[in-house]
Structure formats: C-alpha cells, structure tokens
Amino acid sequence: GVITFQIGIHGIPLDLKAEAYGSLQFGALKDYMYHRMNDRENYYYNRVFLGCIRANDFLTALPQYDGKNLAAYGGSQGGALALITTGLDPRVTACVANHPALSDMAGYKAGRAGGYPHFFRTEGMDTPEKLKTMAYYDVVNFARLIKVPTYITWGYNDDVCPPTTSYAVYNTLDCPKEALITPINEHWTSNDTEYGQLQWILKHLK
C-alpha cells in the first residue's frame, strides 16, 4: 500500500549487464567521492544531494501520492543520503538510516575514527580546501535540521562506518529519535532489523 522508489546516484542506467558495473567501478566511477574535493561548490556530492530532492519532486508529483507521507530510508551511503534528504526537504515525514556514511568525516583530526570514505587514509587530503569540503558535506550538519521522527541503527564492530560516527549523528539530532545498537554487527543489518524498520515506517504514517 505504499510507493517505493530506489535511485542510483551516478546518473547511470540501472538495467545494464552486471559486468558493465564492474568496469565502471574501475573506470568512470573510480574514487568518485574524491572528485573535485578542492571546490566545495562543485564537489561530486553536490549533484547527488540535489538529485535526492529531485527524486522527492518526482514522488510527490505522482497521482498515487497521498500528499502527507514521505519517508527516507537507506544504509551506509544511502543512510547518509536519507538523513541529508530529510534535513533538506521539509516534505519528508520520517527517516530510517543504517550505519550512515559521510559522518564525522574529519574525526581523525580530533583523534577519533572518522567516517567513510576515510579520506585521511589517502595522502594529500589534509588541506584547508578539502577539510572545508568535508565539513560542508558532513551528515552531522544536516542532522541538525531534522525535526521529524528518525530511527538509526549501527553496530559496534563496523569498521566501514565506525560506531563513533553514528553516535556523532545521533547525538546531534534534535527530533523524536530512536536507536538500535547491535554490538555484534559489522557493516550489515539483519532481515529482522530491516523488517522492524519497515514496520516502524508504517507506524509513522499519518
């Protein structure tokens, strides 16, 4: 009884043969998160964030849309984009994010684990321009804007999106919020967790 819409962020068709995506990973999309990091206004994720809002424009224009409910849901990079979209778009009424990436990205500068994509593992990232870009696109900034119910999960054994980075986001949220912390989890969620999240979304429909 709900509309679902899943998007790819790169503007590449989602119906290509599997081998095509493998070649893109080592070609046009290789290290895409580093593209134009010296230019905050033209960084790769600028277009991605705006594309998420355009996806909502499409959803809310559908005749089946009820005009009231719009949830953002994702994990890892998708979890980051769910939170960012919720912070930017007042049409979103609920948000679920699993182990969000792009969170506390410059944490390494303060002596703690930073979030994916772990820029400081690459030489030459510690420059004023790149730090400015990281700060601008960090999920924590958008979490401050969220006012609707939000549910975040993360695991203590996650070395892709370390738990400290999810705590940074969760502690910043000033909205009705819930957390599911799974001490054994690495960078994954169980079927039970994902089913519970879908139930949570349905519970928050108006």
mmCIF file of N, CA and C in Angstrom, residues 32-132:
data_model
loop_
_atom_site.group_PDB
_atom_site.id
_atom_site.type_symbol
_atom_site.label_atom_id
_atom_site.label_comp_id
_atom_site.label_asym_id
_atom_site.label_seq_id
_atom_site.Cartn_x
_atom_site.Cartn_y
_atom_site.Cartn_z
ATOM 1 N N TYR A 32 35.004 8.131 -7.025
ATOM 2 C CA TYR A 32 34.130 9.276 -7.328
ATOM 3 C C TYR A 32 33.983 10.229 -6.154
ATOM 4 N N MET A 33 34.055 9.704 -4.922
ATOM 5 C CA MET A 33 33.869 10.568 -3.747
ATOM 6 C C MET A 33 35.022 11.559 -3.552
ATOM 7 N N TYR A 34 36.079 11.411 -4.342
ATOM 8 C CA TYR A 34 37.205 12.350 -4.287
ATOM 9 C C TYR A 34 37.119 13.435 -5.365
ATOM 10 N N HIS A 35 36.177 13.288 -6.281
ATOM 11 C CA HIS A 35 36.134 14.183 -7.435
ATOM 12 C C HIS A 35 35.835 15.631 -7.027
ATOM 13 N N ARG A 36 36.724 16.525 -7.393
ATOM 14 C CA ARG A 36 36.581 17.969 -7.184
ATOM 15 C C ARG A 36 36.477 18.342 -5.702
ATOM 16 N N MET A 37 37.213 17.666 -4.870
ATOM 17 C CA MET A 37 37.168 17.988 -3.433
ATOM 18 C C MET A 37 37.769 19.346 -3.119
ATOM 19 N N ASN A 38 38.563 19.886 -4.029
ATOM 20 C CA ASN A 38 39.140 21.211 -3.788
ATOM 21 C C ASN A 38 38.141 22.334 -4.036
ATOM 22 N N ASP A 39 36.974 21.993 -4.561
ATOM 23 C CA ASP A 39 35.976 23.001 -4.942
ATOM 24 C C ASP A 39 34.659 22.663 -4.247
ATOM 25 N N ARG A 40 34.427 23.284 -3.121
ATOM 26 C CA ARG A 40 33.258 22.932 -2.306
ATOM 27 C C ARG A 40 31.944 23.045 -3.069
ATOM 28 N N GLU A 41 31.812 24.037 -3.918
ATOM 29 C CA GLU A 41 30.543 24.275 -4.611
ATOM 30 C C GLU A 41 30.315 23.293 -5.754
ATOM 31 N N ASN A 42 31.363 22.643 -6.219
ATOM 32 C CA ASN A 42 31.237 21.733 -7.357
ATOM 33 C C ASN A 42 31.689 20.316 -7.027
ATOM 34 N N TYR A 43 31.751 20.002 -5.750
ATOM 35 C CA TYR A 43 32.126 18.660 -5.309
ATOM 36 C C TYR A 43 31.109 17.637 -5.822
ATOM 37 N N TYR A 44 31.554 16.412 -6.027
ATOM 38 C CA TYR A 44 30.713 15.364 -6.625
ATOM 39 C C TYR A 44 29.366 15.227 -5.914
ATOM 40 N N TYR A 45 29.369 15.265 -4.593
ATOM 41 C CA TYR A 45 28.138 15.017 -3.847
ATOM 42 C C TYR A 45 27.134 16.171 -3.930
ATOM 43 N N ASN A 46 27.556 17.313 -4.406
ATOM 44 C CA ASN A 46 26.599 18.424 -4.562
ATOM 45 C C ASN A 46 25.449 18.002 -5.462
ATOM 46 N N ARG A 47 25.799 17.456 -6.602
ATOM 47 C CA ARG A 47 24.765 16.995 -7.535
ATOM 48 C C ARG A 47 23.959 15.837 -6.945
ATOM 49 N N VAL A 48 24.629 14.969 -6.182
ATOM 50 C CA VAL A 48 23.951 13.820 -5.584
ATOM 51 C C VAL A 48 22.886 14.274 -4.584
ATOM 52 N N PHE A 49 23.263 15.216 -3.714
ATOM 53 C CA PHE A 49 22.300 15.694 -2.715
ATOM 54 C C PHE A 49 21.096 16.337 -3.386
ATOM 55 N N LEU A 50 21.365 17.161 -4.390
ATOM 56 C CA LEU A 50 20.264 17.807 -5.102
ATOM 57 C C LEU A 50 19.412 16.783 -5.847
ATOM 58 N N GLY A 51 20.054 15.721 -6.326
ATOM 59 C CA GLY A 51 19.313 14.672 -7.006
ATOM 60 C C GLY A 51 18.329 13.972 -6.088
ATOM 61 N N CYS A 52 18.665 13.856 -4.819
ATOM 62 C CA CYS A 52 17.737 13.251 -3.854
ATOM 63 C C CYS A 52 16.470 14.111 -3.707
ATOM 64 N N ILE A 53 16.650 15.410 -3.710
ATOM 65 C CA ILE A 53 15.481 16.297 -3.634
ATOM 66 C C ILE A 53 14.639 16.176 -4.899
ATOM 67 N N ARG A 54 15.298 16.046 -6.045
ATOM 68 C CA ARG A 54 14.565 15.870 -7.303
ATOM 69 C C ARG A 54 13.795 14.551 -7.303
ATOM 70 N N ALA A 55 14.356 13.528 -6.663
ATOM 71 C CA ALA A 55 13.633 12.263 -6.544
ATOM 72 C C ALA A 55 12.335 12.466 -5.765
ATOM 73 N N ASN A 56 12.396 13.281 -4.725
ATOM 74 C CA ASN A 56 11.182 13.581 -3.974
ATOM 75 C C ASN A 56 10.199 14.413 -4.793
ATOM 76 N N ASP A 57 10.727 15.293 -5.630
ATOM 77 C CA ASP A 57 9.844 16.046 -6.539
ATOM 78 C C ASP A 57 9.046 15.078 -7.404
ATOM 79 N N PHE A 58 9.737 14.050 -7.908
ATOM 80 C CA PHE A 58 9.077 13.056 -8.753
ATOM 81 C C PHE A 58 8.020 12.285 -7.959
ATOM 82 N N LEU A 59 8.401 11.810 -6.770
ATOM 83 C CA LEU A 59 7.471 11.018 -5.967
ATOM 84 C C LEU A 59 6.217 11.805 -5.603
ATOM 85 N N THR A 60 6.414 13.019 -5.177
ATOM 86 C CA THR A 60 5.267 13.808 -4.717
ATOM 87 C C THR A 60 4.396 14.301 -5.869
ATOM 88 N N ALA A 61 4.881 14.169 -7.095
ATOM 89 C CA ALA A 61 4.080 14.553 -8.264
ATOM 90 C C ALA A 61 3.233 13.390 -8.785
ATOM 91 N N LEU A 62 3.473 12.191 -8.273
ATOM 92 C CA LEU A 62 2.709 11.038 -8.729
ATOM 93 C C LEU A 62 1.251 11.133 -8.271
ATOM 94 N N PRO A 63 0.312 10.730 -9.109
ATOM 95 C CA PRO A 63 -1.099 10.807 -8.699
ATOM 96 C C PRO A 63 -1.417 9.903 -7.512
ATOM 97 N N GLN A 64 -0.608 8.866 -7.293
ATOM 98 C CA GLN A 64 -0.855 7.956 -6.171
ATOM 99 C C GLN A 64 -0.389 8.526 -4.828
ATOM 100 N N TYR A 65 0.420 9.573 -4.852
ATOM 101 C CA TYR A 65 0.949 10.144 -3.612
ATOM 102 C C TYR A 65 -0.183 10.744 -2.787
ATOM 103 N N ASP A 66 -0.190 10.459 -1.486
ATOM 104 C CA ASP A 66 -1.303 10.899 -0.631
ATOM 105 C C ASP A 66 -1.170 12.329 -0.133
ATOM 106 N N GLY A 67 -0.054 12.991 -0.468
ATOM 107 C CA GLY A 67 0.107 14.384 -0.063
ATOM 108 C C GLY A 67 0.521 14.570 1.379
ATOM 109 N N LYS A 68 0.762 13.472 2.105
ATOM 110 C CA LYS A 68 1.064 13.590 3.537
ATOM 111 C C LYS A 68 2.337 12.876 3.961
ATOM 112 N N ASN A 69 2.560 11.680 3.453
ATOM 113 C CA ASN A 69 3.626 10.825 3.965
ATOM 114 C C ASN A 69 4.767 10.673 2.967
ATOM 115 N N LEU A 70 5.981 10.860 3.465
ATOM 116 C CA LEU A 70 7.158 10.679 2.624
ATOM 117 C C LEU A 70 8.324 10.282 3.526
ATOM 118 N N ALA A 71 8.787 9.046 3.385
ATOM 119 C CA ALA A 71 9.866 8.541 4.232
ATOM 120 C C ALA A 71 11.158 8.412 3.435
ATOM 121 N N ALA A 72 12.271 8.667 4.091
ATOM 122 C CA ALA A 72 13.596 8.466 3.506
ATOM 123 C C ALA A 72 14.247 7.295 4.229
ATOM 124 N N TYR A 73 14.849 6.381 3.458
ATOM 125 C CA TYR A 73 15.339 5.129 4.042
ATOM 126 C C TYR A 73 16.583 4.676 3.292
ATOM 127 N N GLY A 74 17.633 4.289 4.033
ATOM 128 C CA GLY A 74 18.824 3.793 3.375
ATOM 129 C C GLY A 74 19.879 3.337 4.353
ATOM 130 N N GLY A 75 20.913 2.682 3.830
ATOM 131 C CA GLY A 75 22.011 2.222 4.652
ATOM 132 C C GLY A 75 23.350 2.631 4.077
ATOM 133 N N SER A 76 24.312 2.887 4.938
ATOM 134 C CA SER A 76 25.659 3.288 4.561
ATOM 135 C C SER A 76 25.610 4.619 3.794
ATOM 136 N N GLN A 77 26.065 4.660 2.542
ATOM 137 C CA GLN A 77 25.911 5.903 1.780
ATOM 138 C C GLN A 77 24.436 6.264 1.662
ATOM 139 N N GLY A 78 23.591 5.247 1.479
ATOM 140 C CA GLY A 78 22.149 5.502 1.428
ATOM 141 C C GLY A 78 21.600 6.010 2.745
ATOM 142 N N GLY A 79 22.193 5.564 3.852
ATOM 143 C CA GLY A 79 21.780 6.089 5.157
ATOM 144 C C GLY A 79 22.138 7.556 5.297
ATOM 145 N N ALA A 80 23.333 7.898 4.815
ATOM 146 C CA ALA A 80 23.727 9.308 4.806
ATOM 147 C C ALA A 80 22.754 10.130 3.978
ATOM 148 N N LEU A 81 22.427 9.636 2.790
ATOM 149 C CA LEU A 81 21.547 10.390 1.901
ATOM 150 C C LEU A 81 20.125 10.477 2.459
ATOM 151 N N ALA A 82 19.684 9.450 3.183
ATOM 152 C CA ALA A 82 18.363 9.516 3.817
ATOM 153 C C ALA A 82 18.326 10.649 4.838
ATOM 154 N N LEU A 83 19.360 10.750 5.652
ATOM 155 C CA LEU A 83 19.413 11.809 6.667
ATOM 156 C C LEU A 83 19.559 13.184 6.025
ATOM 157 N N ILE A 84 20.407 13.281 5.027
ATOM 158 C CA ILE A 84 20.623 14.557 4.352
ATOM 159 C C ILE A 84 19.337 15.031 3.678
ATOM 160 N N THR A 85 18.668 14.109 2.991
ATOM 161 C CA THR A 85 17.419 14.460 2.322
ATOM 162 C C THR A 85 16.372 14.907 3.331
ATOM 163 N N THR A 86 16.308 14.220 4.458
ATOM 164 C CA THR A 86 15.344 14.592 5.499
ATOM 165 C C THR A 86 15.646 15.976 6.048
ATOM 166 N N GLY A 87 16.927 16.277 6.230
ATOM 167 C CA GLY A 87 17.291 17.595 6.738
ATOM 168 C C GLY A 87 16.996 18.711 5.757
ATOM 169 N N LEU A 88 17.141 18.424 4.470
ATOM 170 C CA LEU A 88 16.967 19.461 3.447
ATOM 171 C C LEU A 88 15.520 19.628 2.984
ATOM 172 N N ASP A 89 14.725 18.569 3.062
ATOM 173 C CA ASP A 89 13.403 18.577 2.433
ATOM 174 C C ASP A 89 12.298 18.469 3.480
ATOM 175 N N PRO A 90 11.565 19.537 3.735
ATOM 176 C CA PRO A 90 10.508 19.508 4.753
ATOM 177 C C PRO A 90 9.339 18.599 4.394
ATOM 178 N N ARG A 91 9.297 18.083 3.177
ATOM 179 C CA ARG A 91 8.234 17.149 2.808
ATOM 180 C C ARG A 91 8.434 15.774 3.441
ATOM 181 N N VAL A 92 9.669 15.448 3.836
ATOM 182 C CA VAL A 92 9.942 14.146 4.433
ATOM 183 C C VAL A 92 9.361 14.113 5.849
ATOM 184 N N THR A 93 8.633 13.040 6.150
ATOM 185 C CA THR A 93 7.931 12.942 7.435
ATOM 186 C C THR A 93 8.532 11.897 8.375
ATOM 187 N N ALA A 94 9.440 11.057 7.890
ATOM 188 C CA ALA A 94 10.094 10.052 8.734
ATOM 189 C C ALA A 94 11.369 9.605 8.049
ATOM 190 N N CYS A 95 12.343 9.184 8.861
ATOM 191 C CA CYS A 95 13.646 8.802 8.310
ATOM 192 C C CYS A 95 14.188 7.574 9.026
ATOM 193 N N VAL A 96 14.709 6.631 8.244
ATOM 194 C CA VAL A 96 15.420 5.473 8.785
ATOM 195 C C VAL A 96 16.796 5.423 8.127
ATOM 196 N N ALA A 97 17.827 5.326 8.935
ATOM 197 C CA ALA A 97 19.197 5.299 8.409
ATOM 198 C C ALA A 97 20.008 4.234 9.128
ATOM 199 N N ASN A 98 20.604 3.340 8.375
ATOM 200 C CA ASN A 98 21.509 2.331 8.928
ATOM 201 C C ASN A 98 22.952 2.777 8.743
ATOM 202 N N HIS A 99 23.732 2.680 9.824
ATOM 203 C CA HIS A 99 25.170 2.997 9.817
ATOM 204 C C HIS A 99 25.532 4.026 8.731
ATOM 205 N N PRO A 100 25.102 5.278 8.912
ATOM 206 C CA PRO A 100 25.299 6.282 7.856
ATOM 207 C C PRO A 100 26.766 6.606 7.590
ATOM 208 N N ALA A 101 27.109 6.635 6.320
ATOM 209 C CA ALA A 101 28.438 7.068 5.893
ATOM 210 C C ALA A 101 28.500 8.602 5.914
ATOM 211 N N LEU A 102 29.627 9.156 5.479
ATOM 212 C CA LEU A 102 29.813 10.612 5.354
ATOM 213 C C LEU A 102 29.578 11.342 6.674
ATOM 214 N N SER A 103 29.825 10.662 7.783
ATOM 215 C CA SER A 103 29.537 11.229 9.102
ATOM 216 C C SER A 103 30.822 11.430 9.899
ATOM 217 N N ASP A 104 30.977 12.609 10.473
ATOM 218 C CA ASP A 104 32.180 12.944 11.235
ATOM 219 C C ASP A 104 33.420 12.619 10.417
ATOM 220 N N MET A 105 33.415 13.028 9.169
ATOM 221 C CA MET A 105 34.488 12.642 8.239
ATOM 222 C C MET A 105 35.863 13.133 8.668
ATOM 223 N N ALA A 106 35.925 14.265 9.340
ATOM 224 C CA ALA A 106 37.220 14.791 9.786
ATOM 225 C C ALA A 106 37.518 14.399 11.225
ATOM 226 N N GLY A 107 36.833 13.373 11.732
ATOM 227 C CA GLY A 107 37.061 12.934 13.106
ATOM 228 C C GLY A 107 38.505 12.588 13.396
ATOM 229 N N TYR A 108 39.207 12.129 12.367
ATOM 230 C CA TYR A 108 40.616 11.789 12.553
ATOM 231 C C TYR A 108 41.424 12.981 13.052
ATOM 232 N N LYS A 109 41.027 14.168 12.669
ATOM 233 C CA LYS A 109 41.734 15.376 13.106
ATOM 234 C C LYS A 109 41.609 15.598 14.610
ATOM 235 N N ALA A 110 40.548 15.005 15.205
ATOM 236 C CA ALA A 110 40.327 15.151 16.644
ATOM 237 C C ALA A 110 40.748 13.892 17.406
ATOM 238 N N GLY A 111 41.431 12.971 16.721
ATOM 239 C CA GLY A 111 41.939 11.792 17.387
ATOM 240 C C GLY A 111 40.957 10.645 17.511
ATOM 241 N N ARG A 112 39.875 10.662 16.716
ATOM 242 C CA ARG A 112 38.928 9.552 16.736
ATOM 243 C C ARG A 112 38.723 9.054 15.306
ATOM 244 N N ALA A 113 38.106 7.905 15.186
ATOM 245 C CA ALA A 113 37.862 7.335 13.859
ATOM 246 C C ALA A 113 36.896 8.222 13.090
ATOM 247 N N GLY A 114 37.245 8.550 11.858
ATOM 248 C CA GLY A 114 36.344 9.308 11.007
ATOM 249 C C GLY A 114 35.470 8.380 10.193
ATOM 250 N N GLY A 115 34.465 8.946 9.569
ATOM 251 C CA GLY A 115 33.514 8.154 8.805
ATOM 252 C C GLY A 115 33.979 7.835 7.391
ATOM 253 N N TYR A 116 33.292 6.854 6.797
ATOM 254 C CA TYR A 116 33.539 6.520 5.394
ATOM 255 C C TYR A 116 33.295 7.768 4.549
ATOM 256 N N PRO A 117 34.162 8.042 3.572
ATOM 257 C CA PRO A 117 35.159 7.164 2.947
ATOM 258 C C PRO A 117 36.570 7.230 3.518
ATOM 259 N N HIS A 118 36.748 7.619 4.768
ATOM 260 C CA HIS A 118 38.060 7.589 5.416
ATOM 261 C C HIS A 118 39.111 8.321 4.584
ATOM 262 N N PHE A 119 38.818 9.572 4.314
ATOM 263 C CA PHE A 119 39.692 10.360 3.443
ATOM 264 C C PHE A 119 41.137 10.425 3.929
ATOM 265 N N PHE A 120 41.335 10.397 5.234
ATOM 266 C CA PHE A 120 42.685 10.615 5.754
ATOM 267 C C PHE A 120 43.591 9.401 5.596
ATOM 268 N N ARG A 121 43.046 8.329 5.028
ATOM 269 C CA ARG A 121 43.911 7.207 4.671
ATOM 270 C C ARG A 121 44.653 7.482 3.360
ATOM 271 N N THR A 122 44.269 8.557 2.683
ATOM 272 C CA THR A 122 44.877 8.914 1.399
ATOM 273 C C THR A 122 45.758 10.139 1.573
ATOM 274 N N GLU A 123 46.959 10.075 1.095
ATOM 275 C CA GLU A 123 47.893 11.194 1.215
ATOM 276 C C GLU A 123 47.373 12.414 0.468
ATOM 277 N N GLY A 124 47.559 13.575 1.052
ATOM 278 C CA GLY A 124 47.185 14.825 0.402
ATOM 279 C C GLY A 124 45.787 15.320 0.703
ATOM 280 N N MET A 125 45.074 14.646 1.611
ATOM 281 C CA MET A 125 43.696 15.050 1.909
ATOM 282 C C MET A 125 43.621 16.127 2.990
ATOM 283 N N ASP A 126 44.677 16.259 3.758
ATOM 284 C CA ASP A 126 44.659 17.193 4.891
ATOM 285 C C ASP A 126 45.052 18.590 4.421
ATOM 286 N N THR A 127 44.182 19.203 3.609
ATOM 287 C CA THR A 127 44.412 20.566 3.132
ATOM 288 C C THR A 127 43.225 21.433 3.534
ATOM 289 N N PRO A 128 43.413 22.728 3.649
ATOM 290 C CA PRO A 128 42.291 23.594 4.049
ATOM 291 C C PRO A 128 41.086 23.467 3.129
ATOM 292 N N GLU A 129 41.323 23.364 1.828
ATOM 293 C CA GLU A 129 40.205 23.295 0.878
ATOM 294 C C GLU A 129 39.415 22.004 1.056
ATOM 295 N N LYS A 130 40.107 20.906 1.208
ATOM 296 C CA LYS A 130 39.431 19.619 1.334
ATOM 297 C C LYS A 130 38.752 19.482 2.692
ATOM 298 N N LEU A 131 39.354 19.998 3.721
ATOM 299 C CA LEU A 131 38.716 19.985 5.036
ATOM 300 C C LEU A 131 37.437 20.829 5.019
ATOM 301 N N LYS A 132 37.469 21.937 4.303
ATOM 302 C CA LYS A 132 36.284 22.781 4.168
ATOM 303 C C LYS A 132 35.164 22.029 3.456
#
